[in-house]
Short mmCIF file of C-alpha atoms and ligand atoms in Angstrom, two decimals:
data_model
loop_
_atom_site.label_atom_id
_atom_site.label_comp_id
_atom_site.label_asym_id
_atom_site.label_seq_id
_atom_site.Cartn_x
_atom_site.Cartn_y
_atom_site.Cartn_z
CA MET A 17 18.95 -127.52 -68.07
CA MET A 18 20.86 -130.68 -67.60
CA GLY A 19 22.00 -132.78 -70.86
CA PRO A 20 20.31 -136.12 -71.03
CA ILE A 21 21.76 -139.49 -69.60
CA LEU A 22 22.72 -141.79 -72.79
CA ILE A 23 22.04 -145.27 -72.40
CA ILE A 24 23.65 -148.11 -74.60
CA GLU A 25 22.06 -151.42 -74.23
CA ASP A 26 20.83 -153.77 -76.81
CA GLU A 27 18.35 -155.68 -74.74
CA PRO A 28 14.95 -153.73 -74.95
CA ARG A 29 13.88 -155.21 -71.20
CA ASN A 30 17.11 -153.80 -69.67
CA MET A 31 16.75 -150.59 -71.69
CA LYS A 32 13.29 -150.27 -70.32
CA LEU A 33 14.29 -151.26 -66.83
CA VAL A 34 16.78 -148.37 -66.88
CA ARG A 35 14.97 -146.00 -68.77
CA ASP A 36 12.11 -145.98 -66.74
CA ALA A 37 13.95 -145.85 -63.37
CA LEU A 38 15.86 -142.88 -64.65
CA VAL A 39 12.86 -140.95 -66.20
CA LEU A 40 10.71 -141.35 -63.00
CA THR A 41 13.51 -140.09 -61.06
CA GLY A 42 13.27 -136.73 -63.02
CA TYR A 43 16.26 -137.41 -65.72
CA LYS A 44 15.99 -137.04 -69.48
CA THR A 45 17.47 -139.87 -71.40
CA GLU A 46 18.40 -141.00 -74.95
CA GLU A 47 18.83 -144.56 -76.16
CA ALA A 48 21.21 -146.35 -78.63
CA TYR A 49 21.00 -150.12 -79.38
CA ASN A 50 24.52 -150.81 -80.05
CA GLY A 51 28.36 -149.00 -79.52
CA GLU A 52 28.35 -147.57 -83.10
CA GLU A 53 24.84 -146.06 -82.98
CA GLY A 54 25.80 -145.09 -79.26
CA VAL A 55 29.28 -143.48 -80.14
CA LYS A 56 27.24 -141.33 -83.09
CA LEU A 57 24.60 -140.24 -80.64
CA ALA A 58 27.33 -139.18 -77.96
CA LYS A 59 28.47 -136.76 -80.18
CA ALA A 60 24.99 -135.34 -81.28
CA CYS A 61 23.19 -135.03 -77.95
CA ASN A 62 25.90 -134.04 -75.66
CA PRO A 63 25.16 -136.27 -72.51
CA VAL A 64 25.98 -135.67 -69.02
CA LEU A 65 26.68 -139.47 -68.07
CA ILE A 66 26.70 -142.64 -70.35
CA LEU A 67 25.72 -146.07 -68.99
CA MET A 68 27.43 -148.48 -71.64
CA ASP A 69 26.22 -152.17 -71.60
CA LEU A 70 29.47 -154.41 -72.67
CA GLN A 71 27.74 -157.32 -74.65
CA MET A 72 26.25 -155.72 -77.87
CA PRO A 73 26.14 -156.43 -81.59
CA VAL A 74 27.94 -154.27 -84.08
CA MET A 75 30.44 -152.65 -81.70
CA ASP A 76 30.65 -153.57 -78.15
CA GLY A 77 30.72 -151.51 -74.99
CA LEU A 78 34.63 -151.79 -74.23
CA GLU A 79 35.25 -150.52 -77.88
CA ALA A 80 32.82 -147.88 -77.81
CA THR A 81 34.25 -146.70 -74.61
CA GLN A 82 37.84 -146.70 -76.15
CA LYS A 83 36.60 -144.39 -78.97
CA LEU A 84 34.43 -141.99 -76.88
CA LYS A 85 37.80 -141.70 -74.76
CA ALA A 86 39.76 -141.23 -77.59
CA ASP A 87 37.72 -138.07 -78.88
CA PRO A 88 38.11 -134.73 -77.45
CA ALA A 89 34.65 -134.46 -78.14
CA THR A 90 33.51 -136.97 -75.57
CA LEU A 91 36.38 -137.87 -73.50
CA ASN A 92 35.27 -135.88 -70.33
CA ILE A 93 31.56 -137.63 -70.64
CA PRO A 94 31.59 -140.42 -67.51
CA ILE A 95 30.82 -143.78 -68.80
CA ILE A 96 29.28 -146.48 -66.37
CA ALA A 97 29.75 -149.92 -67.77
CA LEU A 98 26.61 -152.22 -66.95
CA THR A 99 27.92 -155.75 -67.40
CA ALA A 100 26.59 -159.39 -66.82
CA LEU A 101 29.85 -160.67 -66.31
CA ALA A 102 30.83 -161.01 -62.61
CA MET A 103 34.10 -162.26 -62.83
CA LYS A 104 36.97 -161.15 -60.81
CA GLY A 105 39.07 -158.85 -62.97
CA ASP A 106 36.21 -157.51 -64.92
CA GLU A 107 36.22 -154.14 -63.07
CA GLU A 108 39.90 -153.71 -64.03
CA ARG A 109 39.01 -154.76 -67.38
CA VAL A 110 36.45 -152.05 -67.98
CA ARG A 111 38.60 -149.24 -66.24
CA ALA A 112 41.47 -150.08 -68.26
CA ALA A 113 39.08 -149.33 -71.52
CA GLY A 114 38.33 -146.10 -69.99
CA CYS A 115 35.05 -146.47 -67.87
CA ASP A 116 34.61 -144.30 -64.88
CA GLY A 117 32.28 -146.77 -62.97
CA TYR A 118 30.75 -150.24 -63.08
CA LEU A 119 27.45 -151.80 -62.44
CA SER A 120 27.18 -155.50 -62.39
CA LYS A 121 23.93 -156.93 -63.63
CA PRO A 122 21.13 -157.82 -62.84
CA ILE A 123 20.51 -154.51 -62.16
CA ARG A 124 19.50 -153.19 -58.36
CA LEU A 125 17.52 -149.79 -59.50
CA SER A 126 18.49 -148.49 -55.80
CA GLU A 127 22.15 -149.11 -56.94
CA LEU A 128 21.75 -147.42 -60.34
CA LYS A 129 19.86 -144.50 -59.08
CA GLU A 130 22.67 -144.03 -56.33
CA LEU A 131 25.62 -143.92 -58.75
CA VAL A 132 24.06 -141.98 -61.17
CA ARG A 133 23.66 -139.54 -58.42
CA GLN A 134 26.97 -139.58 -57.29
CA PHE A 135 28.43 -139.22 -60.84
CA LEU A 136 26.01 -136.05 -62.02
CA ASP A 137 26.59 -134.39 -58.26
CA GLY A 138 30.37 -134.28 -58.79
CA GLN A 139 30.04 -132.15 -62.08
CA PRO A 140 28.10 -128.74 -63.09
CA ALA A 141 24.77 -129.58 -64.98
CA ILE A 142 24.99 -128.71 -68.67
CA SER A 143 23.12 -125.96 -69.76
CA ASN A 144 21.26 -126.37 -73.45
MN1 MN B 6 23.83 -156.80 -74.07
#
């Protein structure tokens, strides 16, 4: 059985949108509402993929990504950044922080699902 997809996002509406789309597609999900919670939960729930909002209270998505990529226990978990910022150079900034992929808001569900499938196809399912 495959591990969950961890969604780290502070806005309840975005959380619901992403969670509902993934659950309806057949994935298991876990949720955290800021970067600090997300880093803790990533170590506890062994996710196969992380969807990471960038702008969050307590700890933002870039800092959380840097922490996860600096820890041998979590560095292999792919991270897709979700960002409202659509400025040029953003993709380089999130990749420099260690994110493996990038999805700009507003989130289009077809794009989200396609990107998730691409990432999960590239790695073996984690049994638990
Ligand atoms: Mn946010």
